[in-house]
């Protein structure tokens, strides 16, 4: 086995993409994938490097303390492997049910132990004789790494479910340490491969040295299909197995396992009827017929044969699996701690473990994300009650305005209700259900079940396929024994006899149902804000944010619990005082980044203002932000609404470079006075009697340093522009260019300046003037540029401000 171990260490970073093309199971693995990925996404891997380091240290400590002589598995020598399934979803079909998860784990257990219902009918005898049975059982964890009760399934809502890039990014969203748990991530789909193939999943080998990404990722459409062998294949990699052709050199590849014949290549679309396949050197065989007339073992789970023709792992492969799980008797196996008694107890996966009861979490939503509405408008409350099954006995909605109802029910939506608020205000919404839950406790020995009434324990007996010599089967009291002649050839693969025997033995497990009546309740404080259709707030406002979030502003959405706008406290950090006041709004990205969070999103929404009497109503705010890498992707977006917050329209987007204006700062960013910038924004549509503003922060695809906002002001554009602004550099852009019907010109940071915008022809002559006057906003856009120029050709746009600065852009009309 030394040879095998060396190979695995050499392919230390080999991870295995697994692809599908034209209904075929296709898997392309290549060495150096992780290095390619690190090169392509250095910031992502940097963001998890500290976590990885900590995990490795803890893993090494555990391995060093592991007394391999005192380890034991269950009484029937079964190795139990605790599993956590992270469902990364975006509320689509990829958010598979708990039942689907259990079915997938059951199918994995059948396949890996040679109990597939296809095994007997679709495995040629000569290969069936080589079937290996590792006697492992994957079980969903019942205790999480913090010791909290769990069902072994974690659900994370994230857009990264769809085409994550890098594909390991989902592992930063949710991960349990991989020396205690086998991590499985389920996603919607992967980015298309450059060769047109579609990835179905990928695994990471043991010994790969990358603890923070250890596990298997696969798409939900494979995971939710019990006849798919994708999870089995990936679990094979995770336990140390190569593709049969993939880990050796030469025309015929090898997996360095003695009883899986060398293979020329991946066997796409091969079926049982193709046996013997690739036989004879002239027919692409890899060994002479005189040595092996059986050809390639295409029915092996590590090949790419279609699901309905994969049936087995070999004895040699099980030796490799055992080496990963048990080591060599001197050095512990890489995944040995996982099935040790102490870990089985810690993860709640031992026989007879009574899982937690009444733990399902109730949740509610507004179906259209309309958490801000005008008086008299309908809101549509929805719940996740479907996860509680069909045994819900009572339901109660409390909308906070005195209305209490059991609401409506729909098989697809679950419990929901439409409600209309009659009065202005902010309302708490409560939802409560009472339901019965049945929990099954299982054990191989009835005495391990903590049942209150042992007579109610039921036994479940299944037939297991066993193989061996006639004596071995007799000793197991096997029934239905049949003999299978395999010729003398079996000797080539290490078999002693020319005939093997197959039979059935019964396996009994014991089960007890615990029925509990549970009450689940959720209260969402200040869930809905109802505003009058016309606002009374007519005077200008300034918000300093020094004594907590101003009540005129509400944090309405955060996709991570910790990634919220919080208030910086001047008494702790005097340096970030701005104009006045003692604090600012802050997102503490620096600390969050160390946890590997990517894609954070947060927003604040104002009360309503009546701006109809202003000449040019505007919003101004100051901000300060820094980058943690050279490719910032975070943005600040400003929106407004004239219908109480139900719909939002864009005022401006501060791009990633602008948002990270203080530059690359590797330490916890706290702005100096000259790190602050401000901007004034207006639009004709703000001249309305019911205007709300929203400032949102989107962290994008990389990690970032902290961002601060302060001194939000609502008022007349001219007076806000006359303040002593610290504006960022001016910019003129035209997009798209060459011009089409949608082309606009955008002037940034010309606010308050008398400006002339002219079109100049190629001879330097001014042919049109398209604007002259004082610009009222730091984001000033003129749309429909195409229609203002009558003849095709090459032109220049020149913007000249009262500060005598001139900007010229070439534009093309064709
Ligand atoms: Zn593979």
CSV table of N, CA and C in Angstrom, one decimal, residues 110 117 735:
chain,number,residue,atom,x,y,z
A,110,UNK,N,-26.1,2.1,0.5
A,110,UNK,CA,-26.3,0.8,-0.2
A,110,UNK,C,-25.2,0.6,-1.2
A,117,UNK,N,-29.3,-2.4,-5.9
A,117,UNK,CA,-30.3,-3.4,-6.4
A,117,UNK,C,-29.9,-3.7,-7.9
A,735,UNK,N,-21.6,55.8,-22.3
A,735,UNK,CA,-21.8,54.3,-22.4
A,735,UNK,C,-23.2,54.1,-22.9
